[in-house]
Coordinates of C-alpha atoms in Angstrom, one line a residue:
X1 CA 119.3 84.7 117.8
X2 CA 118.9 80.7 118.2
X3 CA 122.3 79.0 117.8
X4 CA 123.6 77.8 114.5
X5 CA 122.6 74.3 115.7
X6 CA 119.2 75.0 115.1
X7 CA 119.6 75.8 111.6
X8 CA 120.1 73.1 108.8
X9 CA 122.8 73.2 106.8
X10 CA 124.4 76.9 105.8
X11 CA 124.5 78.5 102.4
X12 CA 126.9 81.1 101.7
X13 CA 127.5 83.6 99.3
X14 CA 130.0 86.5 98.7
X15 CA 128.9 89.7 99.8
X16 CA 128.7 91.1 96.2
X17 CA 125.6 93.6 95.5
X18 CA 122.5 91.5 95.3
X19 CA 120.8 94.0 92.9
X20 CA 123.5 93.9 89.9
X21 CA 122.3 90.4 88.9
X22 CA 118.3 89.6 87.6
X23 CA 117.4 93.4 87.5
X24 CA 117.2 96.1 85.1
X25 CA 118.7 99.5 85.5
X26 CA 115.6 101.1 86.8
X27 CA 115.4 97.9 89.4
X28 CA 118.4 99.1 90.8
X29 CA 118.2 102.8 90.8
X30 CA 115.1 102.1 92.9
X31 CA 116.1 99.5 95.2
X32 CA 118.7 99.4 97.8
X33 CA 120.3 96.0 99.3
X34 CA 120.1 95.0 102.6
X35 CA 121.1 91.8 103.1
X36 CA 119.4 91.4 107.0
X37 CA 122.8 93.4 108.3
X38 CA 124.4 90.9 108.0
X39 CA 126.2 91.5 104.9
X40 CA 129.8 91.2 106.2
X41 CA 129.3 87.5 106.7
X42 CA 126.9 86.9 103.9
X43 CA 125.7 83.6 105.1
X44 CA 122.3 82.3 104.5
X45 CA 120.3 79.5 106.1
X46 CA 117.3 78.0 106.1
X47 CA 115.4 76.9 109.6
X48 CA 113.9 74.0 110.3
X49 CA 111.1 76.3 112.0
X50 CA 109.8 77.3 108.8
X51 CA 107.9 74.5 109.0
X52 CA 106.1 75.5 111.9
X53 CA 104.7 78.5 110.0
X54 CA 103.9 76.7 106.6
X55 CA 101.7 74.1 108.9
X56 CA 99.8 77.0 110.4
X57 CA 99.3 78.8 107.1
X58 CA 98.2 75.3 106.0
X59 CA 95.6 74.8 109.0
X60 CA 94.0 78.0 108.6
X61 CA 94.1 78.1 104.9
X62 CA 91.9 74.5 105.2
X63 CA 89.9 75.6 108.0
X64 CA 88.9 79.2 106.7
X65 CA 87.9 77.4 103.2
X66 CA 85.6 75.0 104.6
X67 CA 83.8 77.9 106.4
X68 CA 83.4 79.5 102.7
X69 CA 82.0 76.1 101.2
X70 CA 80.2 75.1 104.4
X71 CA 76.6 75.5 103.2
X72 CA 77.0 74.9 99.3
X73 CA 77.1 70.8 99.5
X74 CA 74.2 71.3 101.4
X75 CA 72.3 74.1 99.7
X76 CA 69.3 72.1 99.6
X77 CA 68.9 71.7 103.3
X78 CA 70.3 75.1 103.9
X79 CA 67.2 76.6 101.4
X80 CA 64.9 74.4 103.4
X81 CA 66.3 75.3 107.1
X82 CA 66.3 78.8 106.6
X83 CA 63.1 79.0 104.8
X84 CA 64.6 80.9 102.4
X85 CA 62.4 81.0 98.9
X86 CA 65.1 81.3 96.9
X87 CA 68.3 79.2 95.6
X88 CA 70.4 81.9 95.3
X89 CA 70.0 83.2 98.7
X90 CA 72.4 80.3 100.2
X91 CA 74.7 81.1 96.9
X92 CA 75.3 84.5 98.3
X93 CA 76.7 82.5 101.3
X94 CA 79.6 82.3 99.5
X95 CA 79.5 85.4 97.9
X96 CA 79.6 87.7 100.5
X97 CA 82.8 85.9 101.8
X98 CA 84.7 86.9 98.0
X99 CA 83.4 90.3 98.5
X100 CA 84.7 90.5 102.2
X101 CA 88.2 89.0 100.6
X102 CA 88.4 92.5 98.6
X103 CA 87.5 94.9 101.5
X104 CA 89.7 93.6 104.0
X105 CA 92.7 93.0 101.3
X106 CA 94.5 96.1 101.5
X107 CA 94.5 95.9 105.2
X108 CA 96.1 92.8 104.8
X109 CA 99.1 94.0 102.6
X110 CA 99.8 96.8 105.3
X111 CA 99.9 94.1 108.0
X112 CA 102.1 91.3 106.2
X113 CA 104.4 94.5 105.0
X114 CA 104.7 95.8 108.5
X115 CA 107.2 92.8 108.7
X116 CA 109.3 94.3 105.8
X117 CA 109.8 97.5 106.4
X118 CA 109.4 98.0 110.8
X119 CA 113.1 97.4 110.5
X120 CA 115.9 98.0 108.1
X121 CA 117.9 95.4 108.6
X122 CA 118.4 92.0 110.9
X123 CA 120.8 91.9 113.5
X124 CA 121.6 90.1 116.7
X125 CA 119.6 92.2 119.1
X126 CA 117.2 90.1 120.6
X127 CA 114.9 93.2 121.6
X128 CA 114.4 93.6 118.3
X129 CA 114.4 89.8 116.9
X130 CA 111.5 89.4 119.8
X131 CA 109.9 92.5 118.3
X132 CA 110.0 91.0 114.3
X133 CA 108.7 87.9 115.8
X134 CA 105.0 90.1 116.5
X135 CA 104.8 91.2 113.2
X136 CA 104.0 90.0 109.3
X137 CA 102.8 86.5 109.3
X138 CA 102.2 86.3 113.0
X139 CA 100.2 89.2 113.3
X140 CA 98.2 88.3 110.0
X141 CA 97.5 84.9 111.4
X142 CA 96.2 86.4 114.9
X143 CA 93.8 88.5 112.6
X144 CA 92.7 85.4 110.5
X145 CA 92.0 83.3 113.8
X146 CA 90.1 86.3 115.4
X147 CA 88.1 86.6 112.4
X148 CA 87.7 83.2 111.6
X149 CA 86.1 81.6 115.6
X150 CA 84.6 85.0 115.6
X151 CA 82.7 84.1 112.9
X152 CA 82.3 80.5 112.7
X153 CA 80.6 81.0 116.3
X154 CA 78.1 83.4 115.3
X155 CA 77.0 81.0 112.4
X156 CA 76.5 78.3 114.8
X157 CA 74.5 81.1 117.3
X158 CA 72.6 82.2 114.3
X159 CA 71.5 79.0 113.4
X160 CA 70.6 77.6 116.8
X161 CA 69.0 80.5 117.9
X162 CA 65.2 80.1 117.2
X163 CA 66.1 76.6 115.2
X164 CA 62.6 75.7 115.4
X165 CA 61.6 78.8 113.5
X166 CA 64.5 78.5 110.8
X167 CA 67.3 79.4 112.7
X168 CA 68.1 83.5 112.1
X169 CA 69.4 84.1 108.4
X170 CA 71.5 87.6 108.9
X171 CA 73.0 86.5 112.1
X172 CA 75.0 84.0 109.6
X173 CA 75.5 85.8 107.2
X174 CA 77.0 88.2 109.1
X175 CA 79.2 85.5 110.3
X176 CA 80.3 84.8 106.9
X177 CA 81.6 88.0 106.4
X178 CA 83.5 88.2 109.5
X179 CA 85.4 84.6 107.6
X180 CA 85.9 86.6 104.8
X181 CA 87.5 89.6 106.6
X182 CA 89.9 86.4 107.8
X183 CA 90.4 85.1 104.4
X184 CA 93.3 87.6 102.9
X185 CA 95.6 87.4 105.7
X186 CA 96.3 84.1 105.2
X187 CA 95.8 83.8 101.3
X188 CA 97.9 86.4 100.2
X189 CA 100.7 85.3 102.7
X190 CA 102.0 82.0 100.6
X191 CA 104.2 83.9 98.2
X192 CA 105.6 86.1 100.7
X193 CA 106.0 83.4 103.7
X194 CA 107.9 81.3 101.1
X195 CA 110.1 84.5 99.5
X196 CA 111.4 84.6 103.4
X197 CA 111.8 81.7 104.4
X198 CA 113.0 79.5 101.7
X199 CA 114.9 79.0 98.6
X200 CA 114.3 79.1 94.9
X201 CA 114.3 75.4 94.4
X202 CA 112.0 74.9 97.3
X203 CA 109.3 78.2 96.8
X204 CA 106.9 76.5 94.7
X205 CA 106.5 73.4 96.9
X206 CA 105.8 75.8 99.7
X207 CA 103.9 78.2 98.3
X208 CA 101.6 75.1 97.1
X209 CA 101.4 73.1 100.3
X210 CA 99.8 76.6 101.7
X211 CA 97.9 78.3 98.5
X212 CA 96.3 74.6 97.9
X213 CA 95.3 74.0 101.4
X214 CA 92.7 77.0 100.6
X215 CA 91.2 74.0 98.2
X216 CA 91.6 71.3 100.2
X217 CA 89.7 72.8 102.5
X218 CA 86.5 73.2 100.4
X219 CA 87.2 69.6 99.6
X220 CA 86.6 68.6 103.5
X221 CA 83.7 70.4 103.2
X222 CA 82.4 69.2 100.2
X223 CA 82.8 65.3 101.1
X224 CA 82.1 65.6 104.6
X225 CA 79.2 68.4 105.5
X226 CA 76.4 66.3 103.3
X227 CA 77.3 63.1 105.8
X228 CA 76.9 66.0 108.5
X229 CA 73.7 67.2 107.4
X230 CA 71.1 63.8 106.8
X231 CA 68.1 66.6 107.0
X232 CA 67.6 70.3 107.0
X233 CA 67.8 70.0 110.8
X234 CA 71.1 68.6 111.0
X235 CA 72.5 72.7 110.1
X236 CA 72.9 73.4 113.7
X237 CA 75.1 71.0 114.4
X238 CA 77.4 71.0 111.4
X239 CA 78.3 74.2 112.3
X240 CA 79.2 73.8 115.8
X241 CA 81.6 70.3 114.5
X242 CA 83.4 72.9 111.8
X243 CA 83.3 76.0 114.9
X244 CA 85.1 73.5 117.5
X245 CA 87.6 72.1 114.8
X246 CA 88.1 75.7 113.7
X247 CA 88.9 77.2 117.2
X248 CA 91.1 73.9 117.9
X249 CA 93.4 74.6 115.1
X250 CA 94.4 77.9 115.8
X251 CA 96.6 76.8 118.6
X252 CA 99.6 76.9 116.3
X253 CA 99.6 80.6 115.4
X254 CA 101.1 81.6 118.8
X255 CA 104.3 79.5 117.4
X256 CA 104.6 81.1 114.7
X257 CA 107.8 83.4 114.1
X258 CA 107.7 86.7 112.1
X259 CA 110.7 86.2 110.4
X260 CA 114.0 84.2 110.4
X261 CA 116.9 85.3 111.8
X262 CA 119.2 85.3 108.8
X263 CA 117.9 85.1 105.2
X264 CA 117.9 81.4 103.1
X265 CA 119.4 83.2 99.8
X266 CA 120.1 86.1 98.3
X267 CA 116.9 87.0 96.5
X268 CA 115.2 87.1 100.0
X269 CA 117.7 89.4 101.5
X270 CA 116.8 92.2 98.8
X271 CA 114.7 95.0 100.2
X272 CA 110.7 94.5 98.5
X273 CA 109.6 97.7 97.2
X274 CA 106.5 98.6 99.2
X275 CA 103.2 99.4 97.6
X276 CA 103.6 102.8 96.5
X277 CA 106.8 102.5 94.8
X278 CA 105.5 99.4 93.3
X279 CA 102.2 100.0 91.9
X280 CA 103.3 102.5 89.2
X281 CA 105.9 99.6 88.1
X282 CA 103.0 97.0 87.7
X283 CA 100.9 98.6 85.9
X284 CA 103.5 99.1 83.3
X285 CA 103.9 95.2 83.0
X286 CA 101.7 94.5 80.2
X287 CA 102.9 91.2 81.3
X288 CA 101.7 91.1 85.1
X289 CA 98.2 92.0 83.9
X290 CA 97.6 88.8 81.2
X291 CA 98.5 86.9 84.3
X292 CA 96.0 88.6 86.1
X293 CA 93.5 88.1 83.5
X294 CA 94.4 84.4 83.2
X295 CA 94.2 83.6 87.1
X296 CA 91.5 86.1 88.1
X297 CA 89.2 84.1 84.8
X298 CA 90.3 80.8 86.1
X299 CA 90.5 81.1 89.7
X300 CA 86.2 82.8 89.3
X301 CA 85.4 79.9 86.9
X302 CA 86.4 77.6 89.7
X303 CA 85.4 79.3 93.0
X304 CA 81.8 79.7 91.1
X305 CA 81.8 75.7 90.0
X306 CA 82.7 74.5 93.8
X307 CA 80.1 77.0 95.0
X308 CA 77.4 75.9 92.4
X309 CA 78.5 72.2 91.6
X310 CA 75.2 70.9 93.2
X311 CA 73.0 73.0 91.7
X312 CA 74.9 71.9 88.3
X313 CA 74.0 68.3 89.2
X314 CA 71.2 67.9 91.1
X315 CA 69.3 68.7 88.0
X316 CA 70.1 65.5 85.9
X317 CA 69.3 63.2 89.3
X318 CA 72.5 63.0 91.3
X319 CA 72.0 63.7 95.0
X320 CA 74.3 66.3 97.6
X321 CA 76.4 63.3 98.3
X322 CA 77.4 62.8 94.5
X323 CA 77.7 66.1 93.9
X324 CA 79.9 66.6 97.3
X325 CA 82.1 63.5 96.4
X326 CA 82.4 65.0 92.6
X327 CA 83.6 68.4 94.5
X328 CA 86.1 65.8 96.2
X329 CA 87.2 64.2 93.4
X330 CA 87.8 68.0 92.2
X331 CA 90.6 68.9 94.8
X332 CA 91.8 65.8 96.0
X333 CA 93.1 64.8 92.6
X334 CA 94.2 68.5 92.1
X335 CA 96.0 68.0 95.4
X336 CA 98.1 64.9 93.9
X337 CA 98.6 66.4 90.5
X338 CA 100.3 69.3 92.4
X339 CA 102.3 67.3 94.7
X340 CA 104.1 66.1 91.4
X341 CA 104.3 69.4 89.4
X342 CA 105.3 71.4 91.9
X343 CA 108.2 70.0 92.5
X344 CA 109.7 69.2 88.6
X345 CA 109.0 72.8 88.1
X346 CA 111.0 74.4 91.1
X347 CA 114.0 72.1 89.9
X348 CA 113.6 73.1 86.1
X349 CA 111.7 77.0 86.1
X350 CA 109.8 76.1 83.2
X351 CA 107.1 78.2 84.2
X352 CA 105.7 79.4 81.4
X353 CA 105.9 76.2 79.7
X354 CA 103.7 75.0 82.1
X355 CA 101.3 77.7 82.3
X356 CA 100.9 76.9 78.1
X357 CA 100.0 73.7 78.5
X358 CA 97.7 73.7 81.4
X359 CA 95.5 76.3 80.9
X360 CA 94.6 74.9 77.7
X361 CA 93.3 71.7 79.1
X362 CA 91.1 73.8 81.6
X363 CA 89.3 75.4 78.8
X364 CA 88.8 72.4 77.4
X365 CA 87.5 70.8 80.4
X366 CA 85.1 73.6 81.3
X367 CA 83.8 73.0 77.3
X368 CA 83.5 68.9 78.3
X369 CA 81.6 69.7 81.7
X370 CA 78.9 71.1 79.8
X371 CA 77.7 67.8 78.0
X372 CA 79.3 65.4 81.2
X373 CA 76.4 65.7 83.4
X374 CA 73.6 65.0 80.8
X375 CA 75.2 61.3 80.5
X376 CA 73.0 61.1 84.2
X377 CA 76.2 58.5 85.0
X378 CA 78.6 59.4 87.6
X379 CA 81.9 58.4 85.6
X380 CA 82.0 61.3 82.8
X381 CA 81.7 64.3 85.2
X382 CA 84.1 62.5 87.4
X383 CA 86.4 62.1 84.7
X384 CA 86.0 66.1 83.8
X385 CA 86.4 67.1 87.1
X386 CA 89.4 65.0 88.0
X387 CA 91.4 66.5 84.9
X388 CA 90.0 69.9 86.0
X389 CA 91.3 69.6 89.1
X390 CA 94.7 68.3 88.2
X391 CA 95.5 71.2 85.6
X392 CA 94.1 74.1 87.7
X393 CA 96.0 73.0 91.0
X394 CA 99.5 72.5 89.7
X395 CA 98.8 76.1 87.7
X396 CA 97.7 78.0 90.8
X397 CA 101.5 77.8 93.0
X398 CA 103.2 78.3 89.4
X399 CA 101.1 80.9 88.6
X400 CA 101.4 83.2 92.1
X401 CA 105.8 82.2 92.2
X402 CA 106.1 83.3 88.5
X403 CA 104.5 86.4 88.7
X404 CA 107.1 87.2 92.0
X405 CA 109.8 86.1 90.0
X406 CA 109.0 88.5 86.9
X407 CA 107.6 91.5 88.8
X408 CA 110.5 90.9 91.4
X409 CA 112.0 93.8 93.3
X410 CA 107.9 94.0 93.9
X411 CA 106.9 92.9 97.7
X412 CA 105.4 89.1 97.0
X413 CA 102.4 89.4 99.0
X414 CA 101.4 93.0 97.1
X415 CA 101.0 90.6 93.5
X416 CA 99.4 87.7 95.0
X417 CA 97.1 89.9 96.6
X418 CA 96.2 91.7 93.8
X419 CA 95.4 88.1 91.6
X420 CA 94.0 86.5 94.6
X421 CA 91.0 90.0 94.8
X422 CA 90.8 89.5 91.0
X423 CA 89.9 85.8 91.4
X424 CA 87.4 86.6 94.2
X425 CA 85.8 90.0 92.6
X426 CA 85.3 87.5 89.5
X427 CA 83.9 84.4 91.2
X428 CA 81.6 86.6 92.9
X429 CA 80.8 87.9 89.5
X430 CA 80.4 84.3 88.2
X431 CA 78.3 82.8 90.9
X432 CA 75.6 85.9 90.4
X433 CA 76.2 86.0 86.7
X434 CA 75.6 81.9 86.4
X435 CA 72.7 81.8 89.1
X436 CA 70.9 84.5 86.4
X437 CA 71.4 82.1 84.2
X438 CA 69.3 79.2 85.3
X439 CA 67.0 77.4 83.8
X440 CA 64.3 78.6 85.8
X441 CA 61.4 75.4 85.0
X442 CA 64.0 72.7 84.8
X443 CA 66.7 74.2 87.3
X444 CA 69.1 73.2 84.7
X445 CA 72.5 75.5 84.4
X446 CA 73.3 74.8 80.9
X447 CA 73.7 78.0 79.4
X448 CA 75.7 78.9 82.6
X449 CA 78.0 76.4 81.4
X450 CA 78.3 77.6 78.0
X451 CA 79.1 80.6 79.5
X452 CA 81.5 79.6 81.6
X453 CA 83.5 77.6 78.7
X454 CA 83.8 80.7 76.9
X455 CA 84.9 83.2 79.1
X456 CA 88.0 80.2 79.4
X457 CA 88.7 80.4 76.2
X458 CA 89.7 84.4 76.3
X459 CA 91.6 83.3 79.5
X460 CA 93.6 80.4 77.4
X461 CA 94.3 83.3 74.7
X462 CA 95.8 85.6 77.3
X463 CA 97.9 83.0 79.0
X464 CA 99.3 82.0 75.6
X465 CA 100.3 85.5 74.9
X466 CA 102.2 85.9 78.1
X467 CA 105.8 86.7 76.8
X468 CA 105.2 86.2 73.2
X469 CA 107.5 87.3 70.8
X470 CA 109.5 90.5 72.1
X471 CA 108.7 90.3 74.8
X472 CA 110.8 87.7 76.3
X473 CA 112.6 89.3 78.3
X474 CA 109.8 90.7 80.4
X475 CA 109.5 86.9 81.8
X476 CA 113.0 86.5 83.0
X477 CA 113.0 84.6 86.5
X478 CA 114.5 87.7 88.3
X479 CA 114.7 85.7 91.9
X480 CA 116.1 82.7 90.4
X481 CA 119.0 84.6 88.4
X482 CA 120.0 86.8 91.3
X483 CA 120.4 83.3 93.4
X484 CA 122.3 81.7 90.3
X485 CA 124.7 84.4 90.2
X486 CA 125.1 84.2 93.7
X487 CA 126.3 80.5 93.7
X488 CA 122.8 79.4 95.2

């Protein structure tokens, strides 16, 4: 175990039974604590080297994004590259990659959980601190970079081979699948990277410097792939730029530590149930599953819009570069809007608070991007997408942290997996559903849009119901009491 001069500063707590604070009875009949073996001391610390891991979850989060949005700012050229007749062929580029998300996901929960449960306890063994080091975050990261330059390469093969002739279609899309295999380990690991290595007044910060890097990601690639691609021939070499960047930035991931020696708080020293023993208990939280509504809804609405946002545009006269710098404007103001929420809500909890007001305004701007591009100006769906951006990002940390803290005993990366395959399942649902849905003399996606408002509507109506009443006391911040009561 590294020296206690590599930690920062030391938190301690009594050694009093973790479970007897934030729990119900049934929590603690069906729990056991093990606070890491190292309950006699009872000291927590956080590591500087948690930043290592957060920077590679980061990286791969961006990189694996822009490999899902690669060919939508550019659908046009893409169409005319590939020779393909129809629009919605290149939409299923990003299709198939939500679709892969949900096959591969409950391979990933048995990977990140191997890190819980292939030992009991932490001790000072180094055999076996080496051995924790191969597994959970590590080993999911080794599976998202194999994935990911497997698949990034074959793209660029598939599209070079026989570029004269249109490049070779299947080739890939069977690339694209091989990202999405890659995509769940390293989406579903936020909430459970930040349950292990930091505290409660840190979580959502860190859980959305990694979930929004996912975003950020598609906002590379919708800014920077139409400057990459001037003509339909240019598709080639786009995707060897985002292969080599992609291959470069998996470096990292052999730095990257399975878990930290000693716990940062009392709340991440409780044994996680593991899937079987927590399945039964979630779908008896009538409050888990308006969340999943809410973010599955929201989190489609907005996979589908970054997917289809030049097809949305283009009709009313603005080019891919508009339409990529509107998809810009989308995250990047998200991005900043996040920076600030995040933190005011890990100091204050207000989660639900939050989650009232902001999905609200995203119902209402999904209503006001139905009229914004017929104003043929660029400032209006700016304007729309800018506020769109800023509510759905702060909600999207808040949303995966609150839904830990509520369901807690439950493994993090087990709820954040099962919202994160809800939000793919529906934006692949949304992208097919809104394509059917064109205009098909004028190209216009109108009544896609009026679609799309109201299915946000039910969404808003599900998150305001979350807790109502009675109910209360099914949205207690387990994690955050147990910490309290420990003098965190």
């Amino acid at each position: 175990m590294p020296p206690p001069t590599a930690a920062e500063p030391v938190l301690k707590a009594d050694s009093k039974d973790a479970t007897t604070s934030g729990c119900d009875d049934a929590d603690i009949q069906q729990t056991t604590t093990r606070e890491f073996s190292i309950a006699e001391a009872a000291i927590y610390r956080v590591y500087r080297r948690r930043w290592v891991g957060l920077a590679t979850l980061m990286l791969m989060n961006i990189m694996i994004s822009w490999g899902w949005i690669t060919f939508a700012p550019v659908s046009t050229s893409t169409q005319v590259f590939f020779r393909l007749e129809k629009a919605s062929s290149v939409n299923w580029l990003s299709t198939v990659i939500f679709l892969a998300y949900i096959c591969m996901s409950p391979y990933a929960i048995r990977i990140i959980e191997s890190s819980i449960h292939a030992s009991k306890s932490y001790n000072c063994d180094r055999v076996v601190i080496y051995t924790l080091r191969h597994l959970g975050v590590r080993t999911a990261l080794l599976f998202a970079a194999g994935f990911s330059i497997t698949g990034v390469w074959l793209r660029f093969i598939g599209a070079r081979v026989s570029s004269s002739h249109g490049g070779h279609f299947p080739v890939v899309m069977v690339g694209q699948i091989l990202i999405g295999f890659g995509q769940p380990f390293v989406l579903s690991a936020p909430a459970y990277y930040s349950d292990l290595w930091f505290t409660s007044k840190q979580r959502i910060t860190a859980n959305a410097l990694i979930s929004l890097s996912n975003p950020l990601g598609a906002a590379l690639g919708q800014l920077i792939d139409p400057f990459l691609v001037s003509r339909p021939g240019d598709i080639p070499s786009m995707l060897l730029y985002i292969a080599i960047i992609t291959t470069a930035v998996t470096a990292p991931v052999f730095f990257v530590q399975g878990k930290p020696p000693t716990p940062p708080c009392p709340s991440s020293a409780q044994e996680k149930l593991p899937f079987r023993s927590a399945f039964p208990k979630i779908l008896q939280s009538v409050e888990f599953w308006l969340i999943f509504i809410m973010f599955s809804v929201l989190v489609g609405f907005f996979n589908a819009s970054s997917s289809l946002l030049n097809q949305i545009l283009e009709p009313y006269g603005y080019s891919e570069n508009e339409a990529g710098i509107g998809g810009a404007v989308l995250i990047v103001v998200g991005l900043l809007a996040s920076a600030v929420v995040s933190p005011i809500i890990d100091r204050t909890h207000t989660f639900l608070l939050a989650i009232r007001i902001l999905v609200p305004i995203i119902s209402i701007c999904y209503i006001a991007l139905i009229f914004a591009p017929t104003s043929r100006s660029l400032a209006p769906p700016y304007i729309v997408l800018a506020f769109l951006g800023a509510a759905s990002f702060s909600l999207l940390p808040l949303s995966l942290e609150f839904v830990v803290e509520i369901t807690h005993p439950v493994s993090p990366e087990i709820t954040s997996t099962i919202l994160w395959s809800g939000g793919q399942l529906l934006g692949a649902a949304f992208i097919l559903s809104m394509t059917a849905l064109t205009d098909n003399e004028t190209g216009g996606m109108k009544r896609a849009l009026v679609f799309q408002a109201i299915i946000s509507c039910f969404a808003a109506i599900a998150a305001l119901a979350i807790g109502w009443g009675k109910r209360e006391v099914h949205v207690l911040a387990r994690r955050i009491a147990l910490d309290t009561s420990e003098g965190m």
